[in-house]
Short mmCIF file of C-alpha atoms in Angstrom, two decimals:
data_model
loop_
_atom_site.label_atom_id
_atom_site.label_comp_id
_atom_site.label_asym_id
_atom_site.label_seq_id
_atom_site.Cartn_x
_atom_site.Cartn_y
_atom_site.Cartn_z
CA MET L 1 113.35 -161.82 -29.16
CA THR L 2 115.90 -163.24 -31.55
CA GLU L 3 117.46 -159.87 -32.11
CA GLN L 4 119.76 -159.35 -35.11
CA LYS L 5 123.38 -159.76 -34.00
CA LYS L 6 125.98 -157.39 -35.39
CA THR L 7 129.72 -157.71 -36.02
CA THR L 8 131.75 -154.61 -36.87
CA ILE L 9 135.44 -154.77 -37.67
CA VAL L 10 137.88 -151.90 -38.16
CA LEU L 11 140.54 -153.17 -40.56
CA PHE L 12 143.46 -150.82 -39.97
CA SER L 13 146.25 -153.22 -40.84
CA GLY L 14 147.64 -153.74 -44.31
CA ASP L 15 149.03 -157.18 -43.49
CA TYR L 16 147.83 -160.19 -45.47
CA ASP L 17 147.48 -162.41 -42.41
CA LYS L 18 145.60 -159.84 -40.35
CA ALA L 19 143.25 -159.04 -43.23
CA MET L 20 142.68 -162.79 -43.62
CA ALA L 21 141.74 -163.06 -39.95
CA ALA L 22 139.36 -160.11 -40.36
CA TYR L 23 137.64 -161.59 -43.40
CA ILE L 24 137.44 -165.10 -41.92
CA ILE L 25 135.73 -163.75 -38.78
CA ALA L 26 133.49 -161.51 -40.91
CA ASN L 27 132.44 -164.31 -43.25
CA GLY L 28 131.88 -166.63 -40.30
CA ALA L 29 129.70 -164.04 -38.57
CA ALA L 30 127.69 -163.48 -41.77
CA ALA L 31 127.15 -167.24 -42.03
CA TYR L 32 125.72 -167.05 -38.48
CA ASP L 33 123.32 -164.34 -39.62
CA HIS L 34 125.12 -161.40 -38.13
CA GLU L 35 124.87 -158.08 -39.88
CA VAL L 36 128.55 -157.48 -40.67
CA THR L 37 130.52 -154.35 -41.52
CA ILE L 38 134.23 -154.02 -42.21
CA PHE L 39 135.45 -150.46 -41.96
CA HIS L 40 138.76 -150.12 -43.85
CA THR L 41 141.04 -147.36 -42.67
CA PHE L 42 144.73 -146.48 -43.16
CA TRP L 43 146.68 -149.48 -44.55
CA GLY L 44 143.58 -151.66 -44.47
CA LEU L 45 142.38 -149.70 -47.50
CA ASN L 46 144.96 -151.57 -49.58
CA ALA L 47 142.84 -154.72 -49.35
CA LEU L 48 140.23 -152.89 -51.42
CA ARG L 49 142.53 -151.63 -54.17
CA LYS L 50 142.15 -152.90 -57.69
CA ASP L 51 145.26 -154.69 -58.83
CA GLU L 52 145.88 -152.67 -61.97
CA PRO L 53 147.33 -149.12 -61.86
CA ILE L 54 144.61 -146.49 -62.21
CA GLN L 55 145.30 -143.04 -63.64
CA SER L 56 144.34 -140.30 -61.25
CA LYS L 57 145.59 -136.82 -60.52
CA LYS L 58 147.57 -136.72 -57.32
CA GLY L 59 150.03 -134.60 -55.41
CA PHE L 60 153.63 -135.82 -55.20
CA LEU L 61 153.46 -137.43 -51.75
CA GLU L 62 150.10 -139.04 -52.47
CA LYS L 63 151.61 -140.47 -55.66
CA MET L 64 154.51 -141.91 -53.64
CA PHE L 65 152.16 -143.49 -51.12
CA GLY L 66 150.13 -144.87 -54.01
CA LYS L 67 153.20 -146.44 -55.57
CA MET L 68 154.66 -147.88 -52.41
CA MET L 69 151.47 -149.38 -51.03
CA PRO L 70 150.37 -152.81 -52.27
CA ARG L 71 147.77 -152.78 -55.03
CA GLY L 72 145.12 -155.08 -53.67
CA ALA L 73 144.76 -157.96 -51.29
CA ASP L 74 147.00 -160.37 -53.15
CA LYS L 75 150.07 -158.15 -52.87
CA MET L 76 150.03 -157.53 -49.13
CA GLY L 77 152.82 -158.71 -46.80
CA LEU L 78 152.76 -160.63 -43.53
CA SER L 79 152.75 -159.07 -40.06
CA GLN L 80 155.40 -161.56 -38.94
CA MET L 81 157.94 -163.64 -40.85
CA ASN L 82 157.47 -161.65 -44.02
CA PHE L 83 161.07 -162.30 -45.16
CA ALA L 84 160.96 -159.72 -47.93
CA GLY L 85 157.97 -161.32 -49.55
CA MET L 86 158.91 -165.01 -49.13
CA GLY L 87 156.55 -165.37 -46.14
CA PRO L 88 153.39 -164.55 -48.13
CA LYS L 89 154.44 -167.03 -50.83
CA MET L 90 154.95 -169.74 -48.22
CA ILE L 91 151.61 -169.01 -46.55
CA LYS L 92 149.76 -169.01 -49.86
CA HIS L 93 151.41 -172.30 -50.76
CA VAL L 94 150.31 -174.03 -47.55
CA MET L 95 146.89 -172.39 -47.84
CA LYS L 96 146.44 -173.93 -51.27
CA LYS L 97 147.55 -177.31 -49.97
CA HIS L 98 145.10 -177.13 -47.08
CA GLN L 99 142.37 -175.70 -49.31
CA ALA L 100 142.07 -172.48 -47.30
CA MET L 101 140.61 -169.56 -49.23
CA PRO L 102 143.12 -166.90 -50.29
CA LEU L 103 142.32 -163.32 -49.30
CA PRO L 104 140.90 -162.14 -52.65
CA GLU L 105 138.39 -165.03 -52.57
CA LEU L 106 137.51 -164.22 -48.96
CA ILE L 107 136.74 -160.66 -50.08
CA ASP L 108 134.58 -161.93 -52.95
CA LEU L 109 132.72 -164.18 -50.53
CA ALA L 110 132.18 -161.23 -48.19
CA ILE L 111 130.62 -159.24 -51.03
CA GLU L 112 128.38 -162.22 -51.94
CA GLN L 113 127.29 -162.47 -48.32
CA ASP L 114 126.32 -158.77 -48.29
CA ILE L 115 128.96 -157.79 -45.80
CA LYS L 116 129.19 -154.01 -45.88
CA LEU L 117 132.69 -152.92 -46.90
CA ILE L 118 133.28 -149.29 -45.99
CA ALA L 119 136.35 -147.30 -47.02
CA CYS L 120 137.34 -144.49 -44.65
CA THR L 121 137.17 -141.30 -46.68
CA MET L 122 139.43 -139.34 -44.34
CA THR L 123 142.36 -141.73 -44.68
CA MET L 124 141.73 -142.12 -48.43
CA ASP L 125 142.44 -138.40 -48.64
CA LEU L 126 145.62 -138.75 -46.60
CA LEU L 127 146.95 -141.66 -48.63
CA GLY L 128 145.77 -140.13 -51.89
CA LEU L 129 143.45 -142.98 -52.87
CA SER L 130 140.51 -142.18 -55.13
CA GLN L 131 137.26 -144.11 -55.43
CA LYS L 132 138.11 -145.35 -58.91
CA GLU L 133 141.17 -147.13 -57.49
CA LEU L 134 139.01 -149.23 -55.16
CA LEU L 135 136.71 -152.19 -55.82
CA GLU L 136 133.20 -151.46 -57.11
CA ASP L 137 131.28 -152.87 -54.15
CA VAL L 138 132.69 -150.48 -51.60
CA ASP L 139 130.74 -147.94 -49.56
CA TYR L 140 132.28 -144.71 -48.32
CA GLY L 141 132.10 -143.08 -44.94
CA GLY L 142 133.88 -141.62 -41.94
CA VAL L 143 134.08 -142.25 -38.23
CA ALA L 144 130.36 -141.46 -37.86
CA ALA L 145 129.46 -144.28 -40.25
CA TYR L 146 131.69 -146.60 -38.23
CA LEU L 147 130.21 -145.63 -34.85
CA GLY L 148 126.69 -145.91 -36.21
CA GLU L 149 127.35 -149.60 -36.88
CA ALA L 150 129.60 -150.35 -33.92
CA GLN L 151 127.53 -148.96 -31.08
CA ASP L 152 124.70 -151.44 -31.55
CA GLY L 153 126.95 -154.42 -32.16
CA GLN L 154 127.99 -157.42 -30.13
CA VAL L 155 131.36 -158.21 -31.70
CA ASN L 156 133.54 -155.14 -32.22
CA LEU L 157 137.12 -155.66 -33.24
CA PHE L 158 140.06 -153.48 -34.29
CA ILE L 159 142.45 -155.45 -36.47
CA MET G 1 115.59 -145.62 -22.30
CA THR G 2 118.29 -143.65 -24.07
CA GLU G 3 121.01 -145.29 -22.08
CA GLN G 4 124.47 -143.71 -21.97
CA LYS G 5 126.69 -145.40 -24.55
CA LYS G 6 130.27 -146.18 -23.67
CA THR G 7 133.46 -146.56 -25.71
CA THR G 8 136.60 -147.97 -24.10
CA ILE G 9 139.88 -148.26 -25.96
CA VAL G 10 143.08 -149.96 -24.85
CA LEU G 11 145.91 -148.11 -26.57
CA PHE G 12 148.79 -150.58 -26.46
CA SER G 13 150.59 -149.45 -29.59
CA GLY G 14 153.21 -146.72 -29.71
CA ASP G 15 152.68 -146.06 -33.41
CA TYR G 16 151.61 -142.60 -34.56
CA ASP G 17 149.05 -143.91 -37.04
CA LYS G 18 147.46 -146.36 -34.62
CA ALA G 19 147.29 -143.75 -31.86
CA MET G 20 145.68 -141.39 -34.40
CA ALA G 21 143.04 -144.01 -35.21
CA ALA G 22 142.40 -144.50 -31.48
CA TYR G 23 142.00 -140.78 -30.82
CA ILE G 24 139.85 -140.19 -33.92
CA ILE G 25 137.44 -142.95 -32.87
CA ALA G 26 137.49 -141.70 -29.27
CA ASN G 27 136.79 -138.08 -30.25
CA GLY G 28 134.07 -139.20 -32.64
CA ALA G 29 132.43 -141.29 -29.95
CA ALA G 30 132.58 -138.39 -27.47
CA ALA G 31 130.93 -136.16 -30.07
CA TYR G 32 128.14 -138.76 -30.22
CA ASP G 33 127.74 -138.49 -26.45
CA HIS G 34 129.50 -141.68 -25.54
CA GLU G 35 131.35 -141.83 -22.26
CA VAL G 36 134.88 -142.52 -23.52
CA THR G 37 137.99 -143.94 -21.86
CA ILE G 38 141.39 -144.56 -23.37
CA PHE G 39 143.52 -146.89 -21.29
CA HIS G 40 147.19 -146.43 -22.23
CA THR G 41 149.42 -149.41 -21.62
CA PHE G 42 152.90 -150.48 -22.75
CA TRP G 43 154.08 -148.39 -25.74
CA GLY G 44 150.78 -146.51 -25.84
CA LEU G 45 152.01 -144.65 -22.74
CA ASN G 46 154.40 -142.75 -24.98
CA ALA G 47 151.49 -140.77 -26.42
CA LEU G 48 151.06 -139.25 -22.95
CA ARG G 49 154.69 -138.27 -22.38
CA LYS G 50 155.64 -134.63 -22.13
CA ASP G 51 158.04 -133.67 -24.88
CA GLU G 52 160.78 -132.28 -22.67
CA PRO G 53 163.17 -134.53 -20.68
CA ILE G 54 162.09 -134.78 -17.04
CA GLN G 55 164.56 -135.51 -14.26
CA SER G 56 163.62 -138.59 -12.29
CA LYS G 57 165.51 -141.27 -10.42
CA LYS G 58 165.55 -144.51 -12.35
CA GLY G 59 167.33 -147.83 -12.56
CA PHE G 60 169.67 -148.39 -15.50
CA LEU G 61 167.27 -150.37 -17.72
CA GLU G 62 164.37 -148.05 -16.98
CA LYS G 63 166.62 -145.14 -17.98
CA MET G 64 167.43 -146.89 -21.25
CA PHE G 65 163.76 -147.51 -22.00
CA GLY G 66 163.06 -143.89 -21.16
CA LYS G 67 165.72 -142.69 -23.57
CA MET G 68 164.81 -144.98 -26.43
CA MET G 69 161.08 -144.46 -26.32
CA PRO G 70 159.59 -141.42 -28.08
CA ARG G 71 158.88 -138.44 -25.84
CA GLY G 72 155.29 -137.65 -26.64
CA ALA G 73 152.81 -138.07 -29.43
CA ASP G 74 154.63 -135.98 -31.97
CA LYS G 75 157.74 -138.18 -31.96
CA MET G 76 156.11 -141.54 -32.56
CA GLY G 77 156.77 -143.63 -35.67
CA LEU G 78 154.42 -145.35 -38.13
CA SER G 79 153.29 -148.96 -37.94
CA GLN G 80 153.96 -149.36 -41.67
CA MET G 81 156.19 -147.46 -44.10
CA ASN G 82 158.07 -145.73 -41.32
CA PHE G 83 161.26 -145.48 -43.45
CA ALA G 84 163.45 -144.46 -40.53
CA GLY G 85 161.27 -141.50 -39.71
CA MET G 86 160.49 -140.27 -43.24
CA GLY G 87 157.03 -141.89 -43.15
CA PRO G 88 155.77 -139.78 -40.22
CA LYS G 89 157.05 -136.62 -41.92
CA MET G 90 155.20 -137.54 -45.11
CA ILE G 91 152.00 -138.37 -43.26
CA LYS G 92 152.14 -135.13 -41.27
CA HIS G 93 152.70 -133.20 -44.48
CA VAL G 94 149.64 -134.65 -46.22
CA MET G 95 147.64 -134.28 -43.01
CA LYS G 96 148.40 -130.58 -42.95
CA LYS G 97 147.45 -130.25 -46.60
CA HIS G 98 144.15 -132.05 -46.01
CA GLN G 99 143.57 -130.18 -42.75
CA ALA G 100 143.52 -133.35 -40.66
CA MET G 101 144.36 -132.83 -36.97
CA PRO G 102 147.82 -133.99 -35.91
CA LEU G 103 147.97 -136.36 -32.94
CA PRO G 104 148.91 -133.81 -30.25
CA GLU G 105 145.83 -131.75 -31.21
CA LEU G 106 143.66 -134.86 -31.18
CA ILE G 107 144.86 -135.49 -27.61
CA ASP G 108 144.10 -131.90 -26.60
CA LEU G 109 140.63 -132.26 -28.11
CA ALA G 110 140.10 -135.49 -26.19
CA ILE G 111 140.95 -133.70 -22.94
CA GLU G 112 138.56 -130.86 -23.81
CA GLN G 113 135.83 -133.41 -24.52
CA ASP G 114 136.37 -134.99 -21.08
CA ILE G 115 137.60 -138.27 -22.45
CA LYS G 116 139.17 -140.16 -19.57
CA LEU G 117 142.86 -140.84 -20.29
CA ILE G 118 144.16 -143.56 -18.01
CA ALA G 119 147.82 -144.56 -17.77
CA CYS G 120 148.45 -148.18 -16.79
CA THR G 121 150.45 -148.05 -13.57
CA MET G 122 151.82 -151.59 -13.93
CA THR G 123 153.45 -150.95 -17.29
CA MET G 124 154.63 -147.50 -16.15
CA ASP G 125 156.64 -149.38 -13.52
CA LEU G 126 158.05 -151.76 -16.11
CA LEU G 127 159.07 -149.02 -18.52
CA GLY G 128 160.26 -146.78 -15.71
CA LEU G 129 157.87 -143.91 -16.43
CA SER G 130 156.92 -141.64 -13.54
CA GLN G 131 153.78 -139.51 -13.23
CA LYS G 132 155.70 -136.29 -13.64
CA GLU G 133 156.82 -137.40 -17.10
CA LEU G 134 153.22 -137.66 -18.31
CA LEU G 135 150.66 -134.99 -19.22
CA GLU G 136 148.75 -133.33 -16.37
CA ASP G 137 145.26 -134.52 -17.34
CA VAL G 138 146.01 -138.20 -16.97
CA ASP G 139 144.37 -140.60 -14.51
CA TYR G 140 146.15 -143.65 -13.16
CA GLY G 141 144.92 -147.20 -12.78
CA GLY G 142 145.41 -150.87 -13.48
CA VAL G 143 143.52 -153.68 -15.17
CA ALA G 144 140.66 -153.33 -12.65
CA ALA G 145 140.10 -149.70 -13.71
CA TYR G 146 140.06 -150.83 -17.32
CA LEU G 147 137.59 -153.66 -16.79
CA GLY G 148 135.33 -151.43 -14.72
CA GLU G 149 134.87 -149.24 -17.79
CA ALA G 150 134.96 -151.91 -20.46
CA GLN G 151 132.42 -154.36 -19.11
CA ASP G 152 129.50 -151.94 -19.42
CA GLY G 153 130.54 -150.58 -22.80
CA GLN G 154 129.31 -151.04 -26.34
CA VAL G 155 132.48 -150.30 -28.28
CA ASN G 156 135.58 -152.02 -26.86
CA LEU G 157 138.75 -151.91 -28.89
CA PHE G 158 142.36 -152.96 -28.44
CA ILE G 159 144.63 -150.86 -30.62
CA MET J 1 119.76 -159.96 -12.75
CA THR J 2 123.49 -160.18 -12.11
CA GLU J 3 124.11 -161.76 -15.43
CA GLN J 4 127.38 -163.60 -16.05
CA LYS J 5 129.81 -161.25 -17.80
CA LYS J 6 131.97 -162.60 -20.60
CA THR J 7 135.37 -161.62 -21.98
CA THR J 8 136.59 -163.12 -25.25
CA ILE J 9 140.00 -162.34 -26.68
CA VAL J 10 141.41 -163.30 -30.07
CA LEU J 11 145.16 -163.60 -29.61
CA PHE J 12 146.52 -163.26 -33.14
CA SER J 13 149.89 -161.75 -32.27
CA GLY J 14 153.00 -163.74 -31.48
CA ASP J 15 154.62 -160.89 -29.58
CA TYR J 16 155.58 -161.38 -25.92
CA ASP J 17 154.27 -157.99 -24.85
CA LYS J 18 150.94 -158.30 -26.66
CA ALA J 19 150.40 -161.82 -25.32
CA MET J 20 151.20 -160.46 -21.84
CA ALA J 21 148.55 -157.77 -22.26
CA ALA J 22 146.05 -160.41 -23.41
CA TYR J 23 146.73 -162.68 -20.45
CA ILE J 24 146.74 -159.84 -17.91
CA ILE J 25 143.32 -158.64 -19.12
CA ALA J 26 142.06 -162.24 -19.24
CA ASN J 27 143.26 -163.05 -15.72
CA GLY J 28 141.86 -159.77 -14.43
CA ALA J 29 138.49 -160.47 -16.01
CA ALA J 30 138.45 -163.99 -14.54
CA ALA J 31 139.19 -162.51 -11.10
CA TYR J 32 136.10 -160.32 -11.62
CA ASP J 33 134.05 -163.44 -12.33
CA HIS J 34 133.86 -163.08 -16.06
CA GLU J 35 133.69 -166.21 -18.16
CA VAL J 36 136.88 -165.82 -20.20
CA THR J 37 138.03 -167.35 -23.48
CA ILE J 38 141.26 -166.74 -25.35
CA PHE J 39 141.12 -167.88 -28.95
CA HIS J 40 144.66 -168.36 -30.26
CA THR J 41 145.09 -167.99 -34.00
CA PHE J 42 148.04 -167.50 -36.36
CA TRP J 43 151.17 -166.41 -34.45
CA GLY J 44 149.27 -166.36 -31.16
CA LEU J 45 149.39 -170.16 -31.28
CA ASN J 46 153.08 -169.94 -30.39
CA ALA J 47 152.16 -168.94 -26.84
CA LEU J 48 150.67 -172.43 -26.45
CA ARG J 49 153.63 -174.38 -27.80
CA LYS J 50 155.56 -176.68 -25.51
CA ASP J 51 159.15 -175.55 -25.20
CA GLU J 52 160.77 -178.83 -26.25
CA PRO J 53 160.90 -179.98 -29.88
CA ILE J 54 158.19 -182.56 -30.61
CA GLN J 55 158.53 -185.17 -33.35
CA SER J 56 155.74 -184.97 -35.84
CA LYS J 57 155.37 -185.70 -39.54
CA LYS J 58 155.19 -182.50 -41.54
CA GLY J 59 155.54 -181.17 -45.04
CA PHE J 60 158.63 -179.11 -45.87
CA LEU J 61 157.09 -175.64 -45.48
CA GLU J 62 155.24 -176.62 -42.32
CA LYS J 63 158.56 -177.87 -40.92
CA MET J 64 160.19 -174.54 -41.75
CA PHE J 65 157.39 -172.59 -40.06
CA GLY J 66 157.72 -174.91 -37.07
CA LYS J 67 161.45 -174.26 -36.81
CA MET J 68 161.29 -170.51 -37.29
CA MET J 69 158.43 -169.83 -34.92
CA PRO J 70 159.18 -169.50 -31.20
CA ARG J 71 158.60 -172.62 -29.14
CA GLY J 72 156.40 -171.36 -26.36
CA ALA J 73 155.62 -168.17 -24.52
CA ASP J 74 159.08 -167.65 -23.08
CA LYS J 75 160.76 -167.43 -26.49
CA MET J 76 158.54 -164.81 -28.10
CA GLY J 77 159.85 -161.38 -29.18
CA LEU J 78 158.58 -157.86 -28.55
CA SER J 79 156.28 -155.90 -30.86
CA GLN J 80 158.49 -152.84 -30.43
CA MET J 81 162.12 -152.39 -29.40
CA ASN J 82 162.89 -156.07 -29.84
CA PHE J 83 166.55 -155.34 -30.70
CA ALA J 84 167.26 -158.86 -31.95
CA GLY J 85 166.17 -160.41 -28.69
CA MET J 86 167.71 -157.89 -26.23
CA GLY J 87 164.33 -156.21 -25.70
CA PRO J 88 162.63 -159.31 -24.26
CA LYS J 89 165.61 -159.84 -21.91
CA MET J 90 165.37 -156.24 -20.71
CA ILE J 91 161.62 -156.47 -20.20
CA LYS J 92 161.92 -159.76 -18.30
CA HIS J 93 164.63 -158.24 -16.13
CA VAL J 94 162.52 -155.24 -15.14
CA MET J 95 159.49 -157.49 -14.74
CA LYS J 96 161.38 -159.61 -12.22
CA LYS J 97 162.52 -156.51 -10.37
CA HIS J 98 158.96 -155.16 -10.19
CA GLN J 99 157.57 -158.62 -9.39
CA ALA J 100 155.38 -158.74 -12.49
CA MET J 101 154.43 -162.24 -13.61
CA PRO J 102 156.25 -163.51 -16.70
CA LEU J 103 154.10 -164.80 -19.53
CA PRO J 104 154.45 -168.56 -18.82
CA GLU J 105 153.19 -167.94 -15.27
CA LEU J 106 150.33 -165.81 -16.57
CA ILE J 107 149.33 -168.75 -18.78
CA ASP J 108 149.52 -171.16 -15.83
CA LEU J 109 147.35 -168.78 -13.81
CA ALA J 110 144.84 -168.59 -16.66
CA ILE J 111 144.58 -172.38 -16.68
CA GLU J 112 144.12 -172.42 -12.88
CA GLN J 113 141.36 -169.83 -13.22
CA ASP J 114 139.56 -172.01 -15.79
CA ILE J 115 140.04 -169.58 -18.62
CA LYS J 116 139.22 -171.45 -21.81
CA LEU J 117 142.25 -171.53 -24.11
CA ILE J 118 141.22 -172.41 -27.65
CA ALA J 119 143.66 -173.12 -30.47
CA CYS J 120 142.40 -172.30 -33.96
CA THR J 121 142.48 -175.56 -35.90
CA MET J 122 142.47 -173.88 -39.31
CA THR J 123 145.64 -171.90 -38.67
CA MET J 124 147.26 -174.89 -36.91
CA ASP J 125 146.92 -176.67 -40.25
CA LEU J 126 148.45 -173.74 -42.12
CA LEU J 127 151.41 -173.40 -39.79
CA GLY J 128 151.80 -177.16 -39.49
CA LEU J 129 151.27 -177.34 -35.72
CA SER J 130 149.91 -180.58 -34.29
CA GLN J 131 148.01 -181.02 -31.03
CA LYS J 132 150.91 -182.83 -29.38
CA GLU J 133 153.08 -179.74 -29.83
CA LEU J 134 150.69 -177.63 -27.74
CA LEU J 135 150.04 -177.51 -24.00
CA GLU J 136 147.72 -180.14 -22.50
CA ASP J 137 145.00 -177.78 -21.29
CA VAL J 138 144.09 -176.46 -24.71
CA ASP J 139 140.74 -176.82 -26.45
CA TYR J 140 140.40 -176.90 -30.23
CA GLY J 141 137.98 -175.10 -32.49
CA GLY J 142 137.40 -172.82 -35.44
CA VAL J 143 135.73 -169.51 -36.14
CA ALA J 144 132.34 -170.94 -35.08
CA ALA J 145 133.69 -171.74 -31.61
CA TYR J 146 135.03 -168.20 -31.39
CA LEU J 147 131.78 -166.54 -32.47
CA GLY J 148 129.77 -168.73 -30.12
CA GLU J 149 131.68 -167.18 -27.22
CA ALA J 150 132.11 -163.67 -28.57
CA GLN J 151 128.56 -162.84 -29.56
CA ASP J 152 127.24 -162.99 -26.00
CA GLY J 153 130.19 -161.17 -24.46
CA GLN J 154 130.76 -157.70 -23.11
CA VAL J 155 134.51 -157.37 -23.63
CA ASN J 156 135.66 -158.53 -27.08
CA LEU J 157 139.22 -157.80 -28.09
CA PHE J 158 141.51 -158.67 -30.99
CA ILE J 159 145.14 -158.56 -29.89
#
């Protein structure tokens, strides 16, 4: 009767600190043998972007979104005390000092731990993001894929 | 043993994109035969406002809140890249192009699908919103109404 | 078979209104005999700060974070319509008028109702907060403590 526990997180936010919280909870849950899924939608997709610019055909607005949004986890801002980019530098500095894992390493660890990373195809369309702009280990799906995971889970969070 | 699944969402945020995410998940869950409730509190109440000004007696501060807050789903801003109102225009433009439903239509669909839309009476008092300022299909309740739904549910989110 | 219900909230946000929502749901759930835990992480730790300055040895960046972050629940800003501090004053004014409990009282009530308030030790390190800067009734733990509570719960929220 030791049923498999499940943690499913919607990562909507594109903030470094919120994404960190999401990945810390996800990695913790995986370490406790939960089956874990992070469903990335809207600005949360930026955590999955590769950090180099990728050529891809886009409409004008999609190109603007693509340029203005951070390319990958390391370039995201803070939800509070961002101070035009100083905040993330400060946080990363204290994280290093206290040996906390930076977000890109937390994402790598998640992939190692077989956490399912899903990118929301509907919002990829809206923001003009193509699959070749995102990390290799990403799955693709919509709200049905999310609900399929979430409805049998114990820990469901929207971050 | 196919027990009725339940999704309950607290919509706290007054951001267009977050409200969209809430209503997309809610409509998806209803399509998968979940019993769905969206409990609107604080700024999330703005999604339920009618778009015309409604006469109602209010104190000075309540009147100010009423004026400053967006009247209805279509006037809400973005949680990120709002750019003084340009962001929502851009998003709505790409949504149209990709045939994604705008928020007011997502709300209509939710009503058609019998999703229960509850407005939090306590925060209505605080923000000076009266029932006649909100859409017709709204129910009213407090934290007890919310917990009554949430505690038997599978998918519980705070957005 | 009337199993003990459980509500577990991650309070990540340092906004007055979001913390209010968290504590109102938590107090409501406790009144309905749920076992309730609020896990304070990142900016949500500010709700637990004592309002007087506390001497403690810190690095430079940690000292800066300590100075810039609000000292205690009463000094937190709003997530929307903050208007450089006018928003919280307005909200507190209408709250008084409508006899809604201000946040510090909601926290006192939570303590009276035996709601478990946990401070995330990992983010305390990052933000340079020491135990003597936080309220007396606080427990300390990490992501494991959170998951231990959350995985058996019915209502799980990230605020």
